Each structure stands twice: as C-alpha cells, then as structure tokens.
Short mmCIF file of C-alpha atoms in Angstrom, two decimals:
data_model
loop_
_atom_site.label_atom_id
_atom_site.label_comp_id
_atom_site.label_asym_id
_atom_site.label_seq_id
_atom_site.Cartn_x
_atom_site.Cartn_y
_atom_site.Cartn_z
CA MET A 1 0.08 -0.01 0.05
CA ASP A 2 1.61 3.31 -1.10
CA SER A 3 0.00 5.41 1.65
CA ILE A 4 1.68 3.34 4.39
CA SER A 5 5.10 4.64 3.53
CA SER A 6 3.80 8.20 3.93
CA GLN A 7 2.36 7.53 7.30
CA ALA A 8 -1.15 8.30 6.10
CA LEU A 9 -3.94 6.02 4.99
CA LEU A 10 -7.22 6.33 3.08
CA ILE A 11 -9.89 3.88 4.15
CA ARG A 12 -13.23 3.19 2.70
CA GLN A 13 -14.93 1.87 5.73
CA ARG A 14 -17.97 3.27 7.29
CA THR A 15 -16.75 4.08 10.94
CA HIS A 16 -14.96 0.92 11.69
CA PHE A 17 -12.49 -1.42 10.07
CA SER A 18 -13.88 -4.77 8.61
CA ALA A 19 -12.84 -7.51 6.33
CA SER A 20 -14.68 -5.86 3.42
CA CYS A 21 -11.68 -3.63 2.73
CA SER A 22 -9.37 -5.30 0.34
CA SER A 23 -6.34 -3.89 2.15
CA HIS A 24 -7.53 -5.01 5.56
CA ASP A 25 -4.53 -7.23 6.24
CA SER A 26 -2.05 -4.49 5.34
CA CYS A 27 -4.08 -1.95 7.58
CA SER A 28 -3.91 -4.40 10.48
CA LYS A 29 -0.14 -4.89 10.04
CA TYR A 30 0.32 -1.24 9.83
CA PHE A 31 -1.64 -0.54 12.98
CA SER A 32 0.15 -3.23 14.92
CA SER A 33 3.55 -1.93 13.86
CA THR A 34 2.91 1.73 14.63
CA ARG A 35 0.61 1.55 17.74
CA PRO A 36 3.20 0.57 20.31
CA SER A 37 5.67 3.41 19.45
CA ARG A 38 2.88 5.90 19.53
CA ARG A 39 1.52 4.60 22.82
CA ALA A 40 5.09 4.65 24.36
CA ARG A 41 5.47 8.23 23.12
CA CYS A 42 2.18 9.35 24.62
CA GLN A 43 2.98 7.57 27.87
CA GLN A 44 6.39 9.44 28.07
CA GLN A 45 4.68 12.69 27.42
CA ASN A 46 2.08 12.06 30.16
CA GLN A 47 4.83 11.06 32.65
CA GLU A 48 6.82 14.31 31.94
CA ALA A 49 3.64 16.40 32.27
CA GLU A 50 2.75 14.73 35.73
CA THR A 51 6.34 15.34 36.91
CA GLY A 52 6.41 19.00 35.91
CA SER A 53 2.92 19.56 37.56
CA ARG A 54 4.09 17.97 40.84
CA ARG A 55 7.24 20.17 40.83
CA MET A 56 5.21 23.31 40.27
CA ARG A 57 2.80 22.50 43.04
CA GLN A 58 5.77 22.11 45.45
CA LYS A 59 7.04 25.59 44.36
CA PHE A 60 3.66 27.15 44.82
CA GLU A 61 3.39 25.75 48.26
CA LYS A 62 6.84 27.07 49.06
CA TYR A 63 5.98 30.61 47.78
CA PRO A 64 2.44 31.33 49.18
CA ASP A 65 2.38 34.82 47.54
CA GLY A 66 2.36 33.15 44.08
CA PRO A 67 -0.62 32.35 41.87
CA THR A 68 -3.43 30.63 43.72
CA GLN A 69 -5.57 29.42 40.69
CA MET A 70 -4.17 25.99 40.81
CA ASP A 71 -6.94 24.52 38.56
CA THR A 72 -5.91 26.68 35.69
CA PRO A 73 -3.81 24.61 33.18
CA ILE A 74 -0.26 25.74 32.95
CA ALA A 75 -0.39 25.40 29.23
CA ALA A 76 -2.86 28.29 29.08
CA TYR A 77 -0.11 30.67 30.37
CA GLY A 78 2.98 29.17 28.78
CA HIS A 79 5.65 26.60 29.59
CA LYS A 80 6.18 25.60 33.20
CA ARG A 81 9.66 27.09 33.14
CA ASP A 82 8.29 30.49 32.35
CA ILE A 83 6.34 30.95 35.58
CA ILE A 84 8.28 32.81 38.22
CA PRO A 85 7.58 31.97 41.80
CA GLY A 86 6.16 34.68 44.03
CA LYS A 87 4.85 36.70 41.06
CA ALA A 88 1.24 37.21 39.75
CA PHE A 89 0.26 35.88 36.36
CA GLU A 90 0.24 39.41 35.02
CA SER A 91 4.08 39.65 35.35
CA VAL A 92 4.84 36.30 33.81
CA ALA A 93 7.79 36.65 31.42
CA PHE A 94 8.18 34.40 28.37
CA ASP A 95 11.28 33.29 26.55
CA SER A 96 12.34 35.42 23.71
CA THR A 97 12.69 33.89 20.21
CA ASP A 98 16.39 33.83 20.69
CA ASN A 99 15.95 30.75 22.88
CA ALA A 100 13.66 28.93 20.36
CA ARG A 101 15.01 25.50 19.31
CA GLY A 102 13.25 25.34 15.98
CA PRO A 103 11.10 22.70 14.25
CA SER A 104 13.86 20.03 14.36
CA SER A 105 13.17 19.67 18.17
CA TRP A 106 9.46 19.50 17.79
CA PRO A 107 7.73 16.08 18.20
CA PRO A 108 6.91 14.14 15.03
CA LYS A 109 3.60 14.95 13.19
CA ALA A 110 0.79 12.71 14.14
CA ASP A 111 -0.44 10.01 11.72
CA LEU A 112 -3.61 10.87 9.87
CA TYR A 113 -6.53 8.97 8.43
CA LEU A 114 -9.20 10.12 6.10
CA VAL A 115 -12.45 8.14 6.20
CA ARG A 116 -15.79 8.47 4.41
CA THR A 117 -18.75 7.84 6.80
CA ASP A 118 -20.79 6.16 4.00
CA GLY A 119 -18.35 3.31 3.41
CA MET A 120 -17.16 4.50 0.01
CA SER A 121 -13.50 4.85 -0.88
CA CYS A 122 -11.87 8.20 -0.67
CA ALA A 123 -10.92 8.49 -4.42
CA ARG A 124 -10.93 12.29 -4.72
CA GLU A 125 -9.77 13.30 -1.19
CA THR A 126 -6.22 12.21 -0.41
CA VAL A 127 -3.59 12.56 2.19
CA ARG A 128 -0.19 13.51 1.08
CA ALA A 129 3.11 12.17 2.39
CA SER A 130 3.39 15.29 4.53
CA GLY A 131 0.10 14.45 6.23
CA CYS A 132 -1.71 17.37 4.49
CA LEU A 133 -5.18 16.92 2.94
CA SER A 134 -5.71 17.65 -0.75
CA PHE A 135 -8.11 17.24 -3.55
CA SER A 136 -6.70 14.89 -6.32
CA CYS A 137 -9.22 16.08 -8.87
CA PRO A 138 -12.52 18.11 -9.28
CA SER A 139 -15.60 16.43 -7.80
CA THR A 140 -17.20 16.18 -11.27
CA GLN A 141 -15.76 16.29 -14.95
CA GLN A 142 -16.98 16.13 -18.50
CA HIS A 143 -18.22 12.63 -19.18
CA LEU A 144 -18.09 10.88 -22.53
CA LEU A 145 -20.35 8.03 -23.67
CA VAL A 146 -18.53 5.40 -25.78
CA TRP A 147 -20.26 2.12 -26.96
CA LYS A 148 -18.21 -0.98 -26.81
CA THR A 149 -20.55 -2.51 -29.36
CA LYS A 150 -22.92 -0.78 -31.85
CA PRO A 151 -26.29 -0.04 -30.21
CA SER A 152 -29.08 -2.12 -31.79
CA CYS A 153 -32.32 -1.22 -29.79
CA VAL A 154 -33.63 2.23 -29.50
CA MET A 155 -36.88 3.86 -28.11
CA VAL A 156 -38.43 6.90 -29.73
CA LEU A 157 -40.79 9.24 -27.80
CA LYS A 158 -42.65 12.29 -28.86
CA LYS A 159 -44.90 14.78 -27.24
CA LEU A 160 -48.60 14.30 -27.21
CA GLY A 161 -50.79 15.12 -30.32
CA ASP A 162 -50.28 14.55 -34.02
CA GLU A 163 -48.44 17.78 -34.77
CA LEU A 164 -45.05 16.08 -34.81
CA MET A 165 -46.20 12.83 -36.41
CA PRO A 166 -44.26 13.34 -39.64
CA ASP A 167 -40.99 14.18 -37.76
CA PHE A 168 -41.62 11.22 -35.52
CA HIS A 169 -42.08 8.90 -38.52
CA ALA A 170 -38.81 10.29 -40.06
CA VAL A 171 -36.81 9.37 -37.01
CA VAL A 172 -38.29 5.90 -36.76
CA GLU A 173 -37.62 5.30 -40.47
CA TYR A 174 -34.08 6.47 -40.31
CA LEU A 175 -33.16 4.45 -37.27
CA GLY A 176 -34.99 1.29 -38.48
CA MET A 177 -34.12 1.32 -42.24
CA GLU A 178 -30.97 3.11 -42.52
CA GLN A 179 -29.28 2.00 -39.30
CA GLY A 180 -30.97 -1.40 -39.02
CA MET A 181 -31.97 -0.86 -35.45
CA GLN A 182 -34.97 -2.28 -33.52
CA VAL A 183 -37.29 0.66 -32.87
CA VAL A 184 -39.52 0.62 -29.75
CA VAL A 185 -42.46 3.09 -29.36
CA GLU A 186 -45.26 3.55 -26.87
CA PRO A 187 -48.47 1.39 -27.27
CA HIS A 188 -50.59 4.32 -28.33
CA GLU A 189 -48.22 5.38 -31.01
CA HIS A 190 -47.72 1.80 -32.15
CA ALA A 191 -51.48 1.52 -32.93
CA LYS A 192 -51.27 4.60 -35.11
CA MET A 193 -48.47 3.12 -37.21
CA ALA A 194 -50.03 -0.12 -37.95
CA HIS A 195 -50.61 0.86 -41.62
CA LYS A 196 -46.82 1.46 -42.05
CA GLU A 197 -46.01 -2.35 -41.86
CA TRP A 198 -42.68 -1.69 -40.48
CA ASP A 199 -41.35 -5.03 -39.07
CA PHE A 200 -38.50 -3.13 -37.26
CA VAL A 201 -41.07 -1.34 -35.04
CA ASP A 202 -42.35 -2.90 -31.78
CA THR A 203 -43.97 -1.81 -28.55
CA PHE A 204 -44.28 -3.14 -24.92
CA THR A 205 -46.94 -4.05 -22.39
CA GLU A 206 -47.58 -2.63 -19.00
CA GLU A 207 -45.95 -5.69 -17.33
CA GLU A 208 -42.82 -5.27 -19.61
CA LYS A 209 -42.42 -1.56 -18.64
CA ALA A 210 -40.36 -2.17 -15.50
CA ARG A 211 -37.59 -3.98 -17.54
CA LEU A 212 -37.26 -1.62 -20.44
CA ALA A 213 -33.88 -0.42 -19.39
CA VAL A 214 -32.54 -3.96 -19.82
CA TYR A 215 -33.12 -3.86 -23.55
CA ILE A 216 -33.12 -0.27 -24.67
CA ASP A 217 -29.67 1.13 -25.63
CA PHE A 218 -30.79 4.83 -25.82
CA VAL A 219 -33.93 6.98 -26.08
CA VAL A 220 -34.78 9.62 -28.72
CA CYS A 221 -37.15 12.34 -27.59
CA VAL A 222 -38.95 14.48 -30.26
CA GLY A 223 -40.47 17.52 -28.51
CA GLY A 224 -39.52 19.80 -25.58
CA ASP A 225 -38.44 19.38 -21.92
CA GLY A 226 -41.77 17.58 -21.09
CA VAL A 227 -40.75 14.63 -23.22
CA ILE A 228 -37.48 14.14 -21.17
CA LEU A 229 -39.58 14.35 -18.08
CA HIS A 230 -41.97 11.73 -19.43
CA ALA A 231 -38.84 9.49 -20.30
CA SER A 232 -37.73 10.02 -16.68
CA TYR A 233 -41.18 8.87 -15.42
CA LEU A 234 -41.38 5.96 -17.88
CA PHE A 235 -38.13 4.47 -16.58
CA LYS A 236 -38.77 4.22 -12.83
CA ARG A 237 -35.26 3.38 -11.83
CA ALA A 238 -32.28 3.21 -14.33
CA ILE A 239 -32.70 4.97 -17.64
CA PRO A 240 -30.74 4.69 -20.90
CA PRO A 241 -28.99 7.76 -22.38
CA VAL A 242 -31.38 10.29 -23.92
CA ILE A 243 -30.96 12.48 -26.95
CA SER A 244 -33.66 15.11 -27.35
CA PHE A 245 -34.63 17.30 -30.38
CA ASN A 246 -35.92 20.76 -29.68
CA MET A 247 -39.42 20.91 -31.21
CA GLY A 248 -41.19 22.37 -28.08
CA SER A 249 -42.00 25.77 -26.83
CA LEU A 250 -39.01 26.30 -24.61
CA GLY A 251 -36.61 23.39 -24.76
CA PHE A 252 -33.99 24.23 -22.07
CA LEU A 253 -32.78 20.67 -21.94
CA THR A 254 -33.03 20.08 -25.70
CA ASN A 255 -29.95 21.52 -27.60
CA HIS A 256 -30.26 19.32 -30.66
CA HIS A 257 -31.98 20.76 -33.72
CA PHE A 258 -34.17 18.65 -35.83
CA ARG A 259 -32.63 19.99 -39.08
CA SER A 260 -29.41 17.93 -38.13
CA MET A 261 -31.30 14.92 -36.92
CA GLN A 262 -29.52 12.33 -39.00
CA ASP A 263 -26.10 13.77 -38.39
CA ASP A 264 -26.67 13.93 -34.60
CA LEU A 265 -27.99 10.35 -34.43
CA ASN A 266 -25.12 9.11 -36.47
CA GLU A 267 -22.73 10.67 -33.89
CA VAL A 268 -24.66 9.00 -31.07
CA ILE A 269 -24.33 5.57 -32.74
CA PHE A 270 -20.81 5.82 -34.11
CA GLY A 271 -19.28 8.63 -31.96
CA SER A 272 -18.27 12.15 -32.80
CA GLU A 273 -15.35 12.51 -35.31
CA SER A 274 -14.29 15.70 -33.42
CA LEU A 275 -13.55 13.88 -30.25
CA GLU A 276 -10.39 11.86 -31.15
CA GLN A 277 -9.28 11.78 -27.45
CA CYS A 278 -12.03 9.31 -26.58
CA ALA A 279 -11.30 6.69 -29.13
CA ILE A 280 -10.92 3.17 -27.91
CA ASP A 281 -8.49 1.04 -29.95
CA GLY A 282 -8.78 3.55 -32.65
CA SER A 283 -12.23 2.13 -33.75
CA MET A 284 -14.89 3.80 -31.54
CA ARG A 285 -15.47 7.41 -30.61
CA GLY A 286 -17.86 8.89 -28.01
CA VAL A 287 -20.14 11.89 -27.36
CA HIS A 288 -20.41 14.25 -24.35
CA ILE A 289 -23.08 13.27 -21.83
CA THR A 290 -24.47 14.86 -18.77
CA LEU A 291 -25.62 12.73 -15.77
CA ARG A 292 -28.48 14.60 -14.41
CA MET A 293 -29.17 13.87 -10.73
CA ARG A 294 -32.54 12.76 -9.61
CA LEU A 295 -34.23 12.74 -6.25
CA PHE A 296 -35.73 9.54 -4.75
CA CYS A 297 -38.91 10.43 -2.83
CA GLU A 298 -41.00 8.30 -0.43
CA VAL A 299 -44.28 9.17 1.22
CA PHE A 300 -44.66 8.05 4.87
CA ARG A 301 -47.82 7.65 7.01
CA ASP A 302 -47.81 6.63 10.66
CA GLY A 303 -44.16 6.33 10.38
CA LYS A 304 -44.18 3.68 7.57
CA PRO A 305 -43.72 4.05 3.92
CA ILE A 306 -46.83 3.83 1.92
CA PRO A 307 -46.59 0.94 -0.69
CA GLY A 308 -46.31 2.31 -4.23
CA GLN A 309 -45.57 5.79 -3.21
CA GLN A 310 -41.88 5.98 -4.28
CA TYR A 311 -40.91 8.34 -7.14
CA GLU A 312 -37.92 9.32 -9.11
CA VAL A 313 -37.93 13.15 -9.48
CA LEU A 314 -35.76 14.93 -12.26
CA ASN A 315 -36.86 18.57 -11.60
CA GLU A 316 -38.47 18.99 -8.13
CA VAL A 317 -40.75 17.73 -5.41
CA VAL A 318 -43.16 20.42 -4.17
CA VAL A 319 -45.25 20.57 -0.94
CA ASP A 320 -47.64 23.36 -0.94
CA ARG A 321 -50.96 24.44 0.75
CA GLY A 322 -53.24 23.58 -2.19
CA ALA A 323 -56.67 25.18 -2.01
CA ASN A 324 -56.41 25.82 1.77
CA PRO A 325 -56.65 29.41 2.88
CA TYR A 326 -53.97 29.12 5.48
CA LEU A 327 -50.15 29.02 5.24
CA THR A 328 -48.84 25.55 5.14
CA LYS A 329 -46.66 24.62 8.08
CA ILE A 330 -43.82 22.04 7.38
CA GLU A 331 -41.22 20.77 9.71
CA CYS A 332 -37.95 20.11 7.86
CA TYR A 333 -35.40 17.48 9.15
CA GLU A 334 -31.99 16.61 7.90
CA GLN A 335 -30.81 13.25 9.03
CA GLY A 336 -33.48 13.26 11.79
CA ARG A 337 -32.51 16.72 13.07
CA LEU A 338 -34.98 19.53 12.87
CA ILE A 339 -33.37 22.37 10.73
CA THR A 340 -36.36 24.72 10.33
CA LYS A 341 -40.14 25.16 10.34
CA VAL A 342 -41.53 26.55 7.16
CA GLN A 343 -44.63 28.91 7.17
CA ALA A 344 -45.22 29.70 3.51
CA ASP A 345 -47.22 28.77 0.58
CA GLY A 346 -45.01 25.83 0.12
CA LEU A 347 -41.59 24.45 -0.11
CA MET A 348 -39.65 22.69 -2.98
CA LEU A 349 -36.63 20.56 -3.14
CA ALA A 350 -35.15 20.70 -6.57
CA THR A 351 -32.18 19.12 -8.51
CA PRO A 352 -29.53 21.13 -10.38
CA THR A 353 -31.53 20.33 -13.57
CA GLY A 354 -34.78 21.60 -11.94
CA SER A 355 -33.03 24.73 -10.75
CA THR A 356 -33.86 26.51 -14.03
CA ALA A 357 -37.52 25.37 -13.79
CA TYR A 358 -39.92 26.09 -10.98
CA SER A 359 -37.18 26.83 -8.53
CA VAL A 360 -35.67 29.91 -10.41
CA ALA A 361 -39.25 31.27 -10.66
CA ALA A 362 -39.52 31.06 -6.77
CA GLY A 363 -36.24 32.94 -6.41
CA GLY A 364 -33.78 30.02 -6.31
CA SER A 365 -30.32 29.95 -7.77
CA MET A 366 -29.45 28.59 -11.22
CA VAL A 367 -27.05 25.70 -10.68
CA HIS A 368 -25.13 23.77 -13.33
CA PRO A 369 -26.40 20.08 -13.62
CA ASN A 370 -22.85 18.73 -12.83
CA VAL A 371 -22.97 20.28 -9.31
CA PRO A 372 -23.93 17.62 -6.79
CA ALA A 373 -26.58 19.58 -4.76
CA ILE A 374 -30.13 19.71 -3.57
CA LEU A 375 -31.80 23.01 -3.69
CA PHE A 376 -33.97 24.06 -0.80
CA THR A 377 -36.35 26.74 -2.06
CA PRO A 378 -39.35 28.23 -0.12
CA ILE A 379 -42.49 29.44 -2.04
CA CYS A 380 -43.66 32.88 -0.87
CA ALA A 381 -42.38 32.37 2.60
CA HIS A 382 -43.90 34.61 5.29
CA SER A 383 -40.45 35.58 6.53
CA LEU A 384 -37.87 38.26 5.30
CA SER A 385 -34.93 36.15 6.41
CA PHE A 386 -35.93 32.84 4.81
CA ARG A 387 -33.58 32.73 1.79
CA PRO A 388 -33.14 29.74 -0.62
CA VAL A 389 -30.18 27.53 0.28
CA ILE A 390 -28.17 24.86 -1.59
CA LEU A 391 -27.46 21.58 0.33
CA PRO A 392 -24.87 18.81 -0.53
CA ASP A 393 -26.15 15.85 -2.34
CA TYR A 394 -25.75 13.50 0.49
CA ALA A 395 -28.48 15.43 2.45
CA GLU A 396 -31.47 13.21 3.50
CA LEU A 397 -34.46 15.47 4.11
CA ASP A 398 -37.87 14.86 5.70
CA LEU A 399 -40.76 17.22 5.08
CA LYS A 400 -43.41 16.58 7.78
CA ILE A 401 -46.76 18.07 8.27
CA PRO A 402 -47.01 18.49 12.08
CA ASP A 403 -50.01 17.73 14.14
CA ASP A 404 -50.52 21.30 15.11
CA ALA A 405 -50.76 22.51 11.51
CA ARG A 406 -53.99 24.43 10.65
CA CYS A 407 -54.50 22.38 7.46
CA PRO A 408 -53.09 19.46 5.54
CA ALA A 409 -50.86 19.94 2.62
CA TRP A 410 -50.39 18.62 -0.98
CA VAL A 411 -47.40 17.20 -2.76
CA CYS A 412 -46.48 16.56 -6.28
CA PHE A 413 -43.54 15.09 -8.06
CA ASP A 414 -42.36 16.79 -11.34
CA GLY A 415 -45.84 18.08 -11.46
CA LYS A 416 -47.46 14.64 -11.45
CA GLN A 417 -48.86 12.20 -8.88
CA ARG A 418 -50.47 15.13 -6.83
CA GLN A 419 -51.81 13.82 -3.57
CA GLU A 420 -52.78 15.14 -0.16
CA LEU A 421 -50.51 14.90 2.92
CA LEU A 422 -52.45 14.49 6.10
CA LYS A 423 -51.22 15.67 9.49
CA GLY A 424 -48.37 13.56 10.68
CA ASP A 425 -47.41 12.52 7.12
CA HIS A 426 -44.02 13.23 5.75
CA VAL A 427 -42.02 13.03 2.45
CA ARG A 428 -38.46 11.69 2.67
CA VAL A 429 -36.18 12.96 -0.10
CA ARG A 430 -32.60 11.99 -0.98
CA MET A 431 -30.38 11.69 -3.92
CA SER A 432 -31.23 8.83 -6.30
CA PRO A 433 -28.52 6.52 -7.46
CA ASN A 434 -30.15 6.57 -10.93
CA PRO A 435 -29.29 9.69 -13.00
CA VAL A 436 -30.88 10.70 -16.24
CA PRO A 437 -28.01 10.67 -18.94
CA THR A 438 -28.67 13.33 -21.51
CA ILE A 439 -26.47 13.49 -24.65
CA ASN A 440 -24.98 16.84 -25.35
CA LYS A 441 -24.70 18.80 -28.65
CA ALA A 442 -21.38 20.31 -27.69
CA ASP A 443 -20.46 19.54 -24.09
CA GLN A 444 -21.96 20.05 -20.63
CA THR A 445 -21.02 23.65 -19.99
CA THR A 446 -21.42 24.93 -23.50
CA ASP A 447 -24.91 23.51 -23.77
CA TRP A 448 -25.93 24.91 -20.50
CA PHE A 449 -24.79 28.56 -21.09
CA GLU A 450 -26.36 28.26 -24.68
CA SER A 451 -29.71 27.42 -23.03
CA LEU A 452 -29.40 30.24 -20.53
CA ASP A 453 -28.89 32.66 -23.41
CA ARG A 454 -31.57 31.09 -25.76
CA CYS A 455 -34.24 30.51 -23.28
CA PHE A 456 -33.79 33.29 -20.56
CA GLY A 457 -31.69 35.86 -22.29
CA TRP A 458 -29.33 35.75 -19.32
CA ASN A 459 -27.54 38.95 -18.48
CA GLU A 460 -28.69 40.73 -21.72
CA ARG A 461 -28.00 44.44 -21.51
CA VAL A 462 -27.08 47.28 -23.69
CA GLU A 463 -23.27 47.37 -23.62
CA GLN A 464 -21.75 50.38 -22.08
CA LYS A 465 -20.03 52.62 -24.67
CA PRO A 466 -16.33 53.26 -24.56
CA LEU A 467 -15.07 56.79 -23.63
CA ALA A 468 -14.73 59.16 -26.50
CA PRO A 469 -11.05 60.15 -27.36
CA ALA A 470 -11.39 63.56 -25.63
CA ASP A 471 -12.99 62.13 -22.63
CA GLN A 472 -10.47 59.31 -22.46
CA SER A 473 -7.67 61.91 -22.52
CA LYS A 474 -9.26 63.82 -19.63
CA ALA A 475 -9.71 60.63 -17.71
CA VAL A 476 -6.03 59.69 -18.12
CA LEU A 477 -4.93 63.34 -17.16
CA ALA A 478 -7.03 63.11 -14.00
CA GLU A 479 -5.53 59.83 -12.98
CA THR A 480 -1.98 61.20 -13.55
CA GLN A 481 -2.73 64.26 -11.42
CA ASN A 482 -4.26 62.14 -8.71
CA GLY A 483 -1.21 59.80 -8.80
CA SER A 484 1.26 62.61 -8.62
CA GLY A 485 -0.63 64.57 -5.86
#
C-alpha cells in the first residue's frame, strides 16, 4: 500500500474497520507496527507532564504569594519554566525567540486517516506524504459516452398530439431502415403506425415496462423538456442515455436541432469525429453526456412508507398548501434533526436540472447540472430572512406536516402524482442513484450557457459605450494628477 510509507492512509470503511476492505490485512499490520511506538510516546509525554505539575505545586506551596488558581492549566499561560515563583500571572515573562530551538526539536507529526462515513472509498480526497489533506481532482468532470459495441435497440418518444407525427415517423424510419435498429415506441403510437407495416417497429406491455432499461440502448425524444420528463417517469429506476430534439416551446434541456437529426443520431451511434481523444483501440469514438441527478422520494404515513408511493424526480418535489386558505406549516428535518419550520405557500426541493424550472421562478439559484447539490427553495415564505439555500447531495431530508398545522398539505413530483398529505405524514427525499444521462450537442457547460442565453436571455444588457477620445484623455490626465498629488 503506497500510503503506508507516507504515514497516512485512506480507508473506505463506514466508521470501523472490517474484512470488506481489500487492504484490511495491510491495515492491521500497519496498526500493529505503529501503535506501540505511539503509545510509548504518549506515555512518556504524560509522565513528563505529571512530573512537571508535581514540581510546580511544590514551588507554589513554598511561595504562598504566588498564583493561587491551581486549577488553571499551565499550558494556558506558557511553559512551566516561564512561571516565576512569588509573582502574579500578570508579570509572567516568556522566553524570547532567541531561545527557540526550531522545528527540528518538535515532536513528529501525528499520523492521519481520512475516512468517509458512507463506506465508500476516498478516491478524490487524499492525504499527502506530509500529512496534508488535498483534492486529487475536481468532484465532477466532463463525461463521454462510448459504446463498446454498436447499439441495436432504441426507443423513440414524442410529445402528445399529432403535430409532430411526420417528424416522428422520419426518426423511426431513419433508425430502422438506414441504421438497421430495432425501434420501440409507446403502445398508443404503435397503434397509429399499424398501416406502415414496418417490421422493425415494436411496442411493450404494462408488465414489460419495468424491464425496458434492460433492452433499450438509448432513447430519442422528439419535442420539448416535457418529453424528457416523461422518459424519466417511464423508466422508474435506471434509464438509458437520452438524446432530445428541440421541437417544443422552450426546450432548455433540448440542444439538438431537428434539421441535423440524421447527423446527430449518427454521432450517437458511431461517436463524434471531433472527439479523437475518447477513441478506444482507434475504432470507436464517443459523445459528451450529462448525468443529471434525480431525487428519490417516499411518502410516509404513521411512520411507515406507503406501498407504491416511491418516485424518481428529475426537476423538483413540491409541498404546498393547495386550496387551503392558510399558510402551510412544514417541519424540515435533515438526518433526523430539525433544521427549520416553514410557514409559507409551500416548499420545494429541486435538483440542479430543476434549478432552471420552478425553482428559479421562486427565487432560487440557477445551478449547473454537474454540481452535486439539492436546492432548498421556499415558495412565498412569510419571513424576510428565509432565503433559498443549496445543500450537498448526501443530505437526506424529511418534510413533515406537524399535528398542530392548521390544515393538511399537498405534494407533487415533477408536476405529477399530486396527492394530499395528512397531519403526521412526511415525505423523505434523498439523492437517487439513478441519474438521467442526456447526450450533449457540444459539451456540458457549452450547452448549459447556450440554453441560458437562448431561453432566458441571461444577462442581456445594452453594452456600455467606451469613452470618447477627448473624454479618455481627460480621464488619463485626471488619473495622472491624482497619482502625482
């Protein structure tokens, strides 16, 4: 183990050591070899401290005019040799720097361990040979999707209505006939395509829906952001990579244009020719992909989870007062500890993807989807000091309707499955292990800023004009005079 030689160790145990760590034997040998020397060093230091304390007490008894606060630690006033018998603490004299012995005489630095409390390995956080903590890399980075084998099964979704039916058929035909792929569509769309007699088109039953992720390589969405939300809802747990074409009203998440549909799909299947650095064995290339965090939500009643009330949320979960005339009252707990009581129209917990949806309309921050965070955003809070906050992704939150609330509340998940929360009910929210992988047009950051500009007109302003030559000369002269004065 490399870290043993540096007297520092990174361990991936929860809060104790067990045989599950692959380096457990090395850890045990290391502990057994270092512990006696450290224990002996500690015992020696304790003995020296006791001896010094006993001598000082004898001196204080010999000089009754000296300090009388014997319970005060000597270390709080300096080294024991610095205390002059018969003098008060105000007149204590300390050694000057001329008598300093330097770092070479200091005791050795203590051994250091860095342990995650969730049992995962510390891959990013490291301990250097000097014992200093450091980050080996950023917490997130650009991700590339590279197929080991050519994808063969694709699902195509479109928004409701027949407006985009010709475009929908064009995508299905290109993937099925040109690329030779199995195309899967939803049952209601499959019924409308019966006259096409395309043998490469198939659908699924309600019982087969839970296992779609096992067979589908990637998903094509034709429409707007709502189609991506529908894909997230359709795949309850794991979801294949998603490429979406902007044919809706806003399309913040859809950066691909339908006019380049065939080229974009070709890049998804065979990889982008502009990304040589992700080639594997010189034969396959990849595309940029964003792993969008989801929230896993459970509804509890009488302290127990309600069967069938578990949801994967891509945007936000919202608890509000509904049609009740009173403010909703929500007790918010993090890891079982009460952090605040909300009195407002409602409260939402949003993902970074959802930060540019309902959350930003309620005054929350806009967060890049690669940032691992949970947004805590109040809705019309009856408090001037209640500001939105951003929590780390490991936070586990409970939103409870207390028994003394004036009215029940309502909850919805990505705008769906709206239901009433009775007094005593609570919703538990934590990070889901199943992200929504969306395929980028350029890369994660470029697409995000392009969407901010295209959809929101972010920071649009008439640019300030430069100073005229005459005014610029006056400004330079004024600066020169101020500098010389």
